[in-house]
GROMACS .gro file of N, CA, C and O in nm:
model
  552
    1MET      N    1   9.266  12.158   3.451
    1MET     CA    2   9.210  11.986   3.502
    1MET      C    3   9.055  12.030   3.466
    1MET      O    4   9.028  12.135   3.552
    2ALA      N    5   9.011  11.972   3.537
    2ALA     CA    6   8.847  11.964   3.560
    2ALA      C    7   8.838  12.015   3.645
    2ALA      O    8   8.893  12.036   3.801
    3LYS      N    9   8.720  12.037   3.679
    3LYS     CA   10   8.623  12.196   3.848
    3LYS      C   11   8.641  12.111   3.878
    3LYS      O   12   8.687  12.207   4.006
    4SER      N   13   8.581  11.982   3.823
    4SER     CA   14   8.503  11.949   4.010
    4SER      C   15   8.566  11.779   4.036
    4SER      O   16   8.550  11.709   3.813
    5GLN      N   17   8.490  11.650   4.057
    5GLN     CA   18   8.625  11.517   4.022
    5GLN      C   19   8.450  11.493   3.970
    5GLN      O   20   8.514  11.441   3.880
    6GLU      N   21   8.353  11.547   3.970
    6GLU     CA   22   8.206  11.535   3.891
    6GLU      C   23   8.255  11.510   3.780
    6GLU      O   24   8.201  11.394   3.693
    7ASP      N   25   8.238  11.655   3.684
    7ASP     CA   26   8.346  11.709   3.565
    7ASP      C   27   8.441  11.615   3.510
    7ASP      O   28   8.391  11.540   3.381
    8LEU      N   29   8.526  11.578   3.624
    8LEU     CA   30   8.645  11.458   3.570
    8LEU      C   31   8.633  11.335   3.483
    8LEU      O   32   8.566  11.290   3.444
    9TYR      N   33   8.500  11.282   3.631
    9TYR     CA   34   8.428  11.152   3.570
    9TYR      C   35   8.372  11.203   3.384
    9TYR      O   36   8.326  10.989   3.338
   10LYS      N   37   8.230  11.316   3.405
   10LYS     CA   38   8.223  11.254   3.280
   10LYS      C   39   8.266  11.307   3.192
   10LYS      O   40   8.220  11.198   3.100
   11ASP      N   41   8.437  11.379   3.182
   11ASP     CA   42   8.503  11.367   3.082
   11ASP      C   43   8.550  11.253   3.058
   11ASP      O   44   8.641  11.253   2.914
   12LEU      N   45   8.607  11.137   3.122
   12LEU     CA   46   8.674  11.028   3.111
   12LEU      C   47   8.582  10.918   3.117
   12LEU      O   48   8.550  10.826   3.098
   13GLY      N   49   8.392  10.934   3.115
   13GLY     CA   50   8.309  10.874   3.063
   13GLY      C   51   8.258  10.856   2.997
   13GLY      O   52   8.138  10.768   2.938
   14VAL      N   53   8.347  10.853   2.866
   14VAL     CA   54   8.342  10.810   2.718
   14VAL      C   55   8.449  10.748   2.684
   14VAL      O   56   8.535  10.849   2.756
   15GLU      N   57   8.402  10.629   2.646
   15GLU     CA   58   8.504  10.531   2.592
   15GLU      C   59   8.608  10.602   2.488
   15GLU      O   60   8.747  10.612   2.450
   16THR      N   61   8.580  10.709   2.368
   16THR     CA   62   8.639  10.682   2.295
   16THR      C   63   8.735  10.785   2.314
   16THR      O   64   8.864  10.804   2.278
   17ARG      N   65   8.690  10.835   2.467
   17ARG     CA   66   8.824  11.018   2.495
   17ARG      C   67   8.889  10.873   2.496
   17ARG      O   68   9.010  10.967   2.571
   18ILE      N   69   8.839  10.818   2.663
   18ILE     CA   70   8.959  10.747   2.752
   18ILE      C   71   9.096  10.655   2.609
   18ILE      O   72   9.208  10.660   2.590
   19ARG      N   73   9.018  10.602   2.557
   19ARG     CA   74   9.110  10.544   2.367
   19ARG      C   75   9.183  10.616   2.333
   19ARG      O   76   9.295  10.672   2.302
   20ILE      N   77   9.135  10.824   2.342
   20ILE     CA   78   9.187  10.837   2.217
   20ILE      C   79   9.351  10.948   2.369
   20ILE      O   80   9.447  10.898   2.298
   21ILE      N   81   9.309  10.933   2.554
   21ILE     CA   82   9.430  11.009   2.630
   21ILE      C   83   9.528  10.785   2.566
   21ILE      O   84   9.607  10.922   2.576
   22GLU      N   85   9.449  10.723   2.563
   22GLU     CA   86   9.522  10.593   2.542
   22GLU      C   87   9.651  10.585   2.445
   22GLU      O   88   9.751  10.565   2.466
   23LEU      N   89   9.589  10.620   2.298
   23LEU     CA   90   9.674  10.686   2.188
   23LEU      C   91   9.755  10.755   2.251
   23LEU      O   92   9.823  10.676   2.166
   24LEU      N   93   9.704  10.899   2.262
   24LEU     CA   94   9.836  10.991   2.252
   24LEU      C   95   9.941  10.949   2.408
   24LEU      O   96  10.035  10.954   2.345
   25LYS      N   97   9.952  10.846   2.475
   25LYS     CA   98  10.017  10.794   2.624
   25LYS      C   99  10.095  10.699   2.488
   25LYS      O  100  10.241  10.691   2.485
   26GLN      N  101  10.082  10.612   2.482
   26GLN     CA  102  10.120  10.468   2.326
   26GLN      C  103  10.222  10.564   2.245
   26GLN      O  104  10.340  10.586   2.255
   27LYS      N  105  10.147  10.690   2.133
   27LYS     CA  106  10.198  10.656   2.028
   27LYS      C  107  10.281  10.876   2.021
   27LYS      O  108  10.335  10.869   1.867
   28GLY      N  109  10.255  10.913   2.106
   28GLY     CA  110  10.256  11.122   2.135
   28GLY      C  111  10.166  11.121   2.058
   28GLY      O  112  10.059  11.107   2.015
   29PRO      N  113  10.245  11.271   2.068
   29PRO     CA  114  10.136  11.377   1.959
   29PRO      C  115  10.068  11.339   1.818
   29PRO      O  116  10.164  11.262   1.691
   30LEU      N  117   9.945  11.347   1.844
   30LEU     CA  118   9.900  11.323   1.702
   30LEU      C  119   9.756  11.371   1.700
   30LEU      O  120   9.712  11.471   1.725
   31GLY      N  121   9.735  11.389   1.541
   31GLY     CA  122   9.692  11.461   1.479
   31GLY      C  123   9.496  11.457   1.466
   31GLY      O  124   9.515  11.308   1.439
   32VAL      N  125   9.412  11.531   1.450
   32VAL     CA  126   9.343  11.468   1.526
   32VAL      C  127   9.274  11.372   1.315
   32VAL      O  128   9.187  11.302   1.355
   33ASN      N  129   9.321  11.384   1.245
   33ASN     CA  130   9.304  11.290   1.094
   33ASN      C  131   9.366  11.105   1.118
   33ASN      O  132   9.273  11.082   1.149
   34GLU      N  133   9.478  11.175   1.186
   34GLU     CA  134   9.561  10.993   1.207
   34GLU      C  135   9.477  10.921   1.353
   34GLU      O  136   9.431  10.818   1.418
   35LEU      N  137   9.504  11.019   1.475
   35LEU     CA  138   9.336  10.945   1.568
   35LEU      C  139   9.191  10.921   1.495
   35LEU      O  140   9.152  10.745   1.606
   36ALA      N  141   9.155  11.015   1.400
   36ALA     CA  142   9.035  10.931   1.358
   36ALA      C  143   9.052  10.835   1.297
   36ALA      O  144   8.898  10.710   1.359
   37ASN      N  145   9.134  10.798   1.150
   37ASN     CA  146   9.219  10.664   1.123
   37ASN      C  147   9.197  10.549   1.167
   37ASN      O  148   9.145  10.489   1.227
   38THR      N  149   9.205  10.596   1.325
   38THR     CA  150   9.279  10.502   1.414
   38THR      C  151   9.139  10.448   1.516
   38THR      O  152   9.116  10.317   1.557
   39LEU      N  153   9.085  10.470   1.509
   39LEU     CA  154   8.962  10.527   1.628
   39LEU      C  155   8.834  10.462   1.550
   39LEU      O  156   8.764  10.351   1.583
   40GLY      N  157   8.821  10.479   1.403
   40GLY     CA  158   8.755  10.421   1.367
   40GLY      C  159   8.628  10.507   1.341
   40GLY      O  160   8.466  10.476   1.338
   41VAL      N  161   8.638  10.670   1.319
   41VAL     CA  162   8.533  10.776   1.408
   41VAL      C  163   8.588  10.873   1.331
   41VAL      O  164   8.637  10.881   1.172
   42THR      N  165   8.476  10.992   1.330
   42THR     CA  166   8.511  11.104   1.182
   42THR      C  167   8.637  11.161   1.308
   42THR      O  168   8.585  11.236   1.365
   43PRO      N  169   8.680  11.279   1.181
   43PRO     CA  170   8.706  11.339   1.287
   43PRO      C  171   8.691  11.516   1.317
   43PRO      O  172   8.692  11.470   1.355
   44SER      N  173   8.601  11.519   1.279
   44SER     CA  174   8.427  11.569   1.383
   44SER      C  175   8.453  11.482   1.497
   44SER      O  176   8.425  11.602   1.583
   45ALA      N  177   8.425  11.384   1.521
   45ALA     CA  178   8.371  11.341   1.657
   45ALA      C  179   8.471  11.387   1.726
   45ALA      O  180   8.499  11.351   1.858
   46VAL      N  181   8.626  11.313   1.702
   46VAL     CA  182   8.780  11.290   1.745
   46VAL      C  183   8.753  11.482   1.779
   46VAL      O  184   8.779  11.481   1.842
   47SER      N  185   8.777  11.616   1.721
   47SER     CA  186   8.783  11.770   1.790
   47SER      C  187   8.720  11.763   1.896
   47SER      O  188   8.768  11.827   1.997
   48GLN      N  189   8.581  11.704   1.902
   48GLN     CA  190   8.447  11.741   1.951
   48GLN      C  191   8.504  11.656   2.060
   48GLN      O  192   8.525  11.739   2.202
   49HIS      N  193   8.591  11.555   2.136
   49HIS     CA  194   8.608  11.519   2.172
   49HIS      C  195   8.739  11.573   2.250
   49HIS      O  196   8.743  11.582   2.387
   50LEU      N  197   8.825  11.568   2.125
   50LEU     CA  198   8.928  11.651   2.173
   50LEU      C  199   8.942  11.756   2.305
   50LEU      O  200   9.040  11.822   2.383
   51LYS      N  201   8.797  11.889   2.208
   51LYS     CA  202   8.816  11.998   2.249
   51LYS      C  203   8.820  11.983   2.478
   51LYS      O  204   8.820  12.053   2.449
   52ILE      N  205   8.678  11.857   2.429
   52ILE     CA  206   8.603  11.851   2.576
   52ILE      C  207   8.780  11.825   2.677
   52ILE      O  208   8.799  11.834   2.790
   53LEU      N  209   8.882  11.747   2.619
   53LEU     CA  210   8.968  11.696   2.737
   53LEU      C  211   9.031  11.819   2.697
   53LEU      O  212   9.176  11.875   2.802
   54LYS      N  213   9.026  11.890   2.590
   54LYS     CA  214   9.135  12.028   2.590
   54LYS      C  215   9.125  12.085   2.771
   54LYS      O  216   9.174  12.139   2.789
   55HIS      N  217   8.958  12.152   2.715
   55HIS     CA  218   8.886  12.246   2.801
   55HIS      C  219   8.954  12.129   2.998
   55HIS      O  220   8.928  12.170   3.085
   56ALA      N  221   8.875  12.009   3.014
   56ALA     CA  222   8.926  11.957   3.154
   56ALA      C  223   9.122  11.984   3.131
   56ALA      O  224   9.101  11.918   3.270
   57GLY      N  225   9.194  12.018   3.064
   57GLY     CA  226   9.306  12.032   3.104
   57GLY      C  227   9.384  11.877   3.034
   57GLY      O  228   9.497  11.912   3.106
   58LEU      N  229   9.302  11.766   3.002
   58LEU     CA  230   9.395  11.644   3.026
   58LEU      C  231   9.445  11.634   2.863
   58LEU      O  232   9.561  11.601   2.829
   59VAL      N  233   9.460  11.693   2.712
   59VAL     CA  234   9.491  11.724   2.649
   59VAL      C  235   9.549  11.897   2.627
   59VAL      O  236   9.476  11.992   2.619
   60ARG      N  237   9.645  11.858   2.531
   60ARG     CA  238   9.741  12.045   2.518
   60ARG      C  239   9.745  11.978   2.334
   60ARG      O  240   9.788  11.898   2.319
   61ASN      N  241   9.792  12.128   2.269
   61ASN     CA  242   9.799  12.155   2.172
   61ASN      C  243   9.923  12.267   2.095
   61ASN      O  244   9.855  12.339   2.175
   62GLU      N  245   9.985  12.216   2.050
   62GLU     CA  246  10.024  12.327   2.000
   62GLU      C  247  10.058  12.350   1.832
   62GLU      O  248  10.054  12.216   1.743
   63ARG      N  249   9.991  12.424   1.714
   63ARG     CA  250   9.986  12.464   1.575
   63ARG      C  251  10.118  12.465   1.530
   63ARG      O  252  10.182  12.506   1.560
   64LYS      N  253  10.147  12.322   1.459
   64LYS     CA  254  10.302  12.403   1.365
   64LYS      C  255  10.249  12.357   1.259
   64LYS      O  256  10.205  12.278   1.148
   65GLY      N  257  10.236  12.481   1.210
   65GLY     CA  258  10.182  12.463   1.071
   65GLY      C  259  10.078  12.492   1.074
   65GLY      O  260   9.960  12.499   1.144
   66TYR      N  261  10.032  12.378   0.884
   66TYR     CA  262   9.864  12.340   0.882
   66TYR      C  263   9.868  12.203   1.036
   66TYR      O  264   9.749  12.209   1.039
   67TRP      N  265   9.965  12.172   1.077
   67TRP     CA  266   9.933  12.090   1.154
   67TRP      C  267   9.907  12.093   1.312
   67TRP      O  268   9.968  12.191   1.353
   68ILE      N  269   9.799  12.062   1.383
   68ILE     CA  270   9.759  12.079   1.465
   68ILE      C  271   9.777  11.925   1.549
   68ILE      O  272   9.669  11.875   1.565
   69PRO      N  273   9.889  11.893   1.624
   69PRO     CA  274   9.921  11.802   1.662
   69PRO      C  275   9.851  11.840   1.836
   69PRO      O  276   9.887  11.886   1.955
   70TYR      N  277   9.770  11.711   1.856
   70TYR     CA  278   9.729  11.664   2.058
   70TYR      C  279   9.918  11.568   2.083
   70TYR      O  280   9.889  11.547   2.059
   71ALA      N  281   9.848  11.627   2.249
   71ALA     CA  282   9.981  11.568   2.306
   71ALA      C  283   9.825  11.538   2.488
   71ALA      O  284   9.783  11.609   2.554
   72ILE      N  285   9.916  11.445   2.523
   72ILE     CA  286   9.844  11.456   2.669
   72ILE      C  287   9.895  11.621   2.728
   72ILE      O  288  10.099  11.614   2.755
   73ASN      N  289   9.913  11.539   2.888
   73ASN     CA  290   9.913  11.700   2.996
   73ASN      C  291   9.911  11.623   3.125
   73ASN      O  292   9.859  11.608   3.156
   74GLU      N  293  10.075  11.563   3.113
   74GLU     CA  294  10.146  11.427   3.191
   74GLU      C  295  10.057  11.524   3.311
   74GLU      O  296  10.096  11.461   3.480
   75GLU      N  297  10.149  11.636   3.337
   75GLU     CA  298  10.033  11.688   3.484
   75GLU      C  299   9.923  11.657   3.618
   75GLU      O  300   9.862  11.612   3.673
   76ALA      N  301   9.825  11.707   3.420
   76ALA     CA  302   9.668  11.641   3.453
   76ALA      C  303   9.637  11.557   3.411
   76ALA      O  304   9.634  11.465   3.537
   77LEU      N  305   9.679  11.426   3.403
   77LEU     CA  306   9.711  11.311   3.460
   77LEU      C  307   9.739  11.274   3.582
   77LEU      O  308   9.721  11.158   3.660
   78GLU      N  309   9.864  11.364   3.624
   78GLU     CA  310   9.896  11.258   3.716
   78GLU      C  311   9.763  11.335   3.832
   78GLU      O  312   9.776  11.231   3.952
   79GLN      N  313   9.742  11.451   3.868
   79GLN     CA  314   9.612  11.512   3.977
   79GLN      C  315   9.501  11.415   3.882
   79GLN      O  316   9.435  11.386   4.060
   80CYS      N  317   9.451  11.395   3.811
   80CYS     CA  318   9.395  11.284   3.788
   80CYS      C  319   9.419  11.180   3.781
   80CYS      O  320   9.326  11.098   3.850
   81GLN      N  321   9.499  11.111   3.837
   81GLN     CA  322   9.507  10.980   3.880
   81GLN      C  323   9.509  11.013   4.040
   81GLN      O  324   9.488  10.885   4.092
   82ALA      N  325   9.572  11.151   4.069
   82ALA     CA  326   9.597  11.130   4.218
   82ALA      C  327   9.430  11.194   4.247
   82ALA      O  328   9.424  11.026   4.366
   83VAL      N  329   9.317  11.229   4.188
   83VAL     CA  330   9.154  11.275   4.228
   83VAL      C  331   9.167  11.052   4.238
   83VAL      O  332   9.044  11.044   4.325
   84LEU      N  333   9.110  11.021   4.147
   84LEU     CA  334   9.088  10.817   4.100
   84LEU      C  335   9.136  10.726   4.220
   84LEU      O  336   9.063  10.638   4.249
   85SER      N  337   9.238  10.794   4.265
   85SER     CA  338   9.327  10.667   4.353
   85SER      C  339   9.214  10.716   4.497
   85SER      O  340   9.274  10.589   4.546
   86GLN      N  341   9.211  10.871   4.472
   86GLN     CA  342   9.116  10.827   4.601
   86GLN      C  343   8.983  10.715   4.676
   86GLN      O  344   8.941  10.752   4.780
   87VAL      N  345   8.917  10.659   4.561
   87VAL     CA  346   8.780  10.653   4.511
   87VAL      C  347   8.854  10.529   4.474
   87VAL      O  348   8.754  10.403   4.468
   88CYS      N  349   8.931  10.439   4.466
   88CYS     CA  350   9.005  10.302   4.404
   88CYS      C  351   8.985  10.276   4.497
   88CYS      O  352   9.025  10.224   4.608
   89THR      N  353   8.928  10.108   4.484
   89THR     CA  354   8.922   9.963   4.552
   89THR      C  355   9.030   9.889   4.513
   89THR      O  356   8.968   9.747   4.518
   90CYS      N  357   9.046   9.905   4.445
   90CYS     CA  358   9.183   9.756   4.377
   90CYS      C  359   9.213   9.698   4.465
   90CYS      O  360   9.310   9.640   4.462
   91GLY      N  361   9.312   9.814   4.584
   91GLY     CA  362   9.354   9.767   4.639
   91GLY      C  363   9.562   9.823   4.599
   91GLY      O  364   9.649   9.824   4.799
   92CYS      N  365   9.572   9.916   4.518
   92CYS     CA  366   9.673   9.935   4.550
   92CYS      C  367   9.772  10.034   4.620
   92CYS      O  368   9.824  10.018   4.573
   93LYS      N  369   9.691  10.143   4.639
   93LYS     CA  370   9.707  10.307   4.688
   93LYS      C  371   9.770  10.365   4.603
   93LYS      O  372   9.823  10.447   4.618
   94ALA      N  373   9.738  10.331   4.469
   94ALA     CA  374   9.866  10.418   4.352
   94ALA      C  375   9.908  10.376   4.375
   94ALA      O  376  10.060  10.500   4.313
   95THR      N  377   9.969  10.279   4.417
   95THR     CA  378  10.126  10.265   4.397
   95THR      C  379  10.158  10.099   4.278
   95THR      O  380  10.325  10.132   4.287
   96GLY      N  381  10.120  10.096   4.259
   96GLY     CA  382  10.139   9.962   4.126
   96GLY      C  383  10.169   9.906   4.177
   96GLY      O  384  10.210   9.791   4.090
   97LYS      N  385  10.076   9.856   4.322
   97LYS     CA  386  10.130   9.681   4.372
   97LYS      C  387  10.050   9.602   4.279
   97LYS      O  388   9.934   9.669   4.263
   98VAL      N  389  10.102   9.587   4.352
   98VAL     CA  390   9.905   9.381   4.299
   98VAL      C  391   9.776   9.363   4.341
   98VAL      O  392   9.785   9.484   4.484
   99ARG      N  393   9.718   9.416   4.325
   99ARG     CA  394   9.630   9.481   4.290
   99ARG      C  395   9.541   9.365   4.425
   99ARG      O  396   9.466   9.293   4.345
  100GLU      N  397   9.590   9.407   4.585
  100GLU     CA  398   9.504   9.262   4.588
  100GLU      C  399   9.359   9.173   4.602
  100GLU      O  400   9.366   9.038   4.619
  101ALA      N  401   9.268   9.284   4.612
  101ALA     CA  402   9.114   9.249   4.605
  101ALA      C  403   9.085   9.190   4.527
  101ALA      O  404   9.059   9.055   4.509
  102GLU      N  405   9.162   9.184   4.431
  102GLU     CA  406   9.125   9.157   4.251
  102GLU      C  407   9.184   9.044   4.275
  102GLU      O  408   9.101   8.911   4.225
  103LEU      N  409   9.282   9.034   4.257
  103LEU     CA  410   9.381   8.957   4.345
  103LEU      C  411   9.368   8.806   4.443
  103LEU      O  412   9.272   8.729   4.406
  104GLY      N  413   9.314   8.865   4.539
  104GLY     CA  414   9.174   8.783   4.609
  104GLY      C  415   9.077   8.693   4.593
  104GLY      O  416   9.014   8.547   4.659
  105ALA      N  417   9.009   8.777   4.558
  105ALA     CA  418   8.848   8.661   4.461
  105ALA      C  419   8.848   8.639   4.359
  105ALA      O  420   8.775   8.550   4.311
  106SER      N  421   8.959   8.618   4.281
  106SER     CA  422   9.045   8.547   4.147
  106SER      C  423   9.000   8.411   4.249
  106SER      O  424   9.090   8.357   4.288
  107ASP      N  425   8.977   8.282   4.120
  107ASP     CA  426   8.964   8.204   4.128
  107ASP      C  427   9.183   8.068   4.078
  107ASP      O  428   9.109   7.995   4.068
  108ASP      N  429   9.124   8.135   3.965
  108ASP     CA  430   9.258   8.137   3.911
  108ASP      C  431   9.413   8.201   3.934
  108ASP      O  432   9.402   8.324   3.809
  109LYS      N  433   9.430   8.230   4.040
  109LYS     CA  434   9.551   8.397   4.082
  109LYS      C  435   9.690   8.376   4.001
  109LYS      O  436   9.707   8.463   3.974
  110LEU      N  437   9.747   8.247   3.963
  110LEU     CA  438   9.828   8.214   3.872
  110LEU      C  439   9.839   8.265   3.699
  110LEU      O  440   9.872   8.355   3.636
  111ASP      N  441   9.675   8.255   3.702
  111ASP     CA  442   9.665   8.331   3.540
  111ASP      C  443   9.631   8.474   3.568
  111ASP      O  444   9.683   8.521   3.472
  112LEU      N  445   9.619   8.498   3.648
  112LEU     CA  446   9.518   8.626   3.687
  112LEU      C  447   9.727   8.697   3.740
  112LEU      O  448   9.738   8.802   3.628
  113LEU      N  449   9.803   8.709   3.755
  113LEU     CA  450   9.942   8.700   3.787
  113LEU      C  451  10.039   8.723   3.608
  113LEU      O  452  10.137   8.790   3.633
  114LYS      N  453  10.029   8.629   3.548
  114LYS     CA  454  10.023   8.560   3.464
  114LYS      C  455  10.051   8.774   3.343
  114LYS      O  456  10.050   8.794   3.306
  115LYS      N  457   9.877   8.708   3.393
  115LYS     CA  458   9.795   8.843   3.261
  115LYS      C  459   9.891   9.000   3.370
  115LYS      O  460   9.935   9.037   3.258
  116TRP      N  461   9.911   8.985   3.453
  116TRP     CA  462   9.960   9.071   3.557
  116TRP      C  463  10.079   9.110   3.459
  116TRP      O  464  10.138   9.200   3.510
  117GLU      N  465  10.169   8.943   3.451
  117GLU     CA  466  10.305   8.977   3.415
  117GLU      C  467  10.348   9.089   3.295
  117GLU      O  468  10.394   9.140   3.254
  118SER      N  469  10.225   9.025   3.158
  118SER     CA  470  10.249   9.050   3.069
  118SER      C  471  10.216   9.167   2.979
  118SER      O  472  10.235   9.251   2.914
  119GLU      N  473  10.058   9.276   3.082
  119GLU     CA  474  10.109   9.365   3.062
  119GLU      C  475  10.202   9.472   3.131
  119GLU      O  476  10.252   9.570   3.022
  120LEU      N  477  10.231   9.477   3.226
  120LEU     CA  478  10.396   9.505   3.274
  120LEU      C  479  10.452   9.517   3.181
  120LEU      O  480  10.591   9.634   3.171
  121GLN      N  481  10.544   9.394   3.115
  121GLN     CA  482  10.606   9.384   3.029
  121GLN      C  483  10.602   9.418   2.903
  121GLN      O  484  10.683   9.492   2.894
  122ARG      N  485  10.430   9.466   2.871
  122ARG     CA  486  10.448   9.558   2.734
  122ARG      C  487  10.466   9.690   2.764
  122ARG      O  488  10.490   9.748   2.640
  123GLU      N  489  10.472   9.746   2.877
  123GLU     CA  490  10.461   9.856   2.926
  123GLU      C  491  10.600   9.881   2.961
  123GLU      O  492  10.665   9.997   2.895
  124LEU      N  493  10.744   9.761   3.025
  124LEU     CA  494  10.849   9.828   2.973
  124LEU      C  495  10.873   9.798   2.888
  124LEU      O  496  11.023   9.887   2.793
  125ASN      N  497  10.831   9.726   2.806
  125ASN     CA  498  10.882   9.750   2.600
  125ASN      C  499  10.873   9.891   2.568
  125ASN      O  500  10.946   9.955   2.532
  126GLU      N  501  10.758  10.016   2.602
  126GLU     CA  502  10.735  10.119   2.586
  126GLU      C  503  10.769  10.251   2.619
  126GLU      O  504  10.834  10.267   2.554
  127VAL      N  505  10.814  10.196   2.761
  127VAL     CA  506  10.877  10.231   2.784
  127VAL      C  507  11.057  10.246   2.696
  127VAL      O  508  11.100  10.309   2.641
  128ARG      N  509  11.073  10.113   2.696
  128ARG     CA  510  11.245  10.129   2.603
  128ARG      C  511  11.257  10.207   2.519
  128ARG      O  512  11.392  10.203   2.467
  129CYS      N  513  11.167  10.158   2.430
  129CYS     CA  514  11.136  10.220   2.326
  129CYS      C  515  11.118  10.390   2.275
  129CYS      O  516  11.237  10.404   2.209
  130ARG      N  517  11.018  10.405   2.400
  130ARG     CA  518  11.119  10.594   2.429
  130ARG      C  519  11.207  10.602   2.448
  130ARG      O  520  11.247  10.731   2.449
  131ILE      N  521  11.248  10.500   2.504
  131ILE     CA  522  11.412  10.580   2.597
  131ILE      C  523  11.534  10.538   2.448
  131ILE      O  524  11.615  10.683   2.421
  132GLU      N  525  11.461  10.458   2.327
  132GLU     CA  526  11.526  10.411   2.270
  132GLU      C  527  11.503  10.566   2.155
  132GLU      O  528  11.649  10.640   2.146
  133GLU      N  529  11.473  10.583   2.128
  133GLU     CA  530  11.424  10.686   2.087
  133GLU      C  531  11.475  10.885   2.127
  133GLU      O  532  11.466  10.887   2.057
  134LEU      N  533  11.504  10.839   2.240
  134LEU     CA  534  11.520  10.964   2.255
  134LEU      C  535  11.661  11.037   2.217
  134LEU      O  536  11.775  11.089   2.294
  135LYS      N  537  11.710  10.849   2.272
  135LYS     CA  538  11.869  10.812   2.257
  135LYS      C  539  11.890  10.896   2.147
  135LYS      O  540  12.005  10.921   2.109
  136LYS      N  541  11.844  10.854   2.052
  136LYS     CA  542  11.875  10.919   1.844
  136LYS      C  543  11.827  11.026   1.864
  136LYS      O  544  11.933  11.074   1.765
  137GLU      N  545  11.736  11.077   1.939
  137GLU     CA  546  11.687  11.230   1.905
  137GLU      C  547  11.872  11.330   1.901
  137GLU      O  548  11.859  11.424   1.964
  138LYS      N  549  11.940  11.262   2.056
  138LYS     CA  550  12.024  11.350   2.073
  138LYS      C  551  12.214  11.321   2.025
  138LYS      O  552  12.175  11.318   1.927
   0.00000   0.00000   0.00000
């Protein structure tokens, strides 16, 4: 994990690093070339970002022959969530409940709630797919 909150914010303050974390969360372990192709950046750039994320403890890797897949460090992300929730102003208090402050400020509450419902449905579908994958492995 990052040495301080400031370091964590710096490490996560680059869009490409956030996108790397999102891809690893969605697709599981990926190699540098797979990440580079998906992100549209050079493998060298991806390697540099992964080096920073690994140093922060947010990702880990384990060599498998010539392939070095990178994966999310779930424990570190949970710690990261705890740190970020301390400064979060959305009103959810890291509970996953509706972001009341954003909802209260919205001109179109119905549209916003439908958007959130869609996001949650996508996430639920991803979880269901992961469950099915794990069942097949057994």
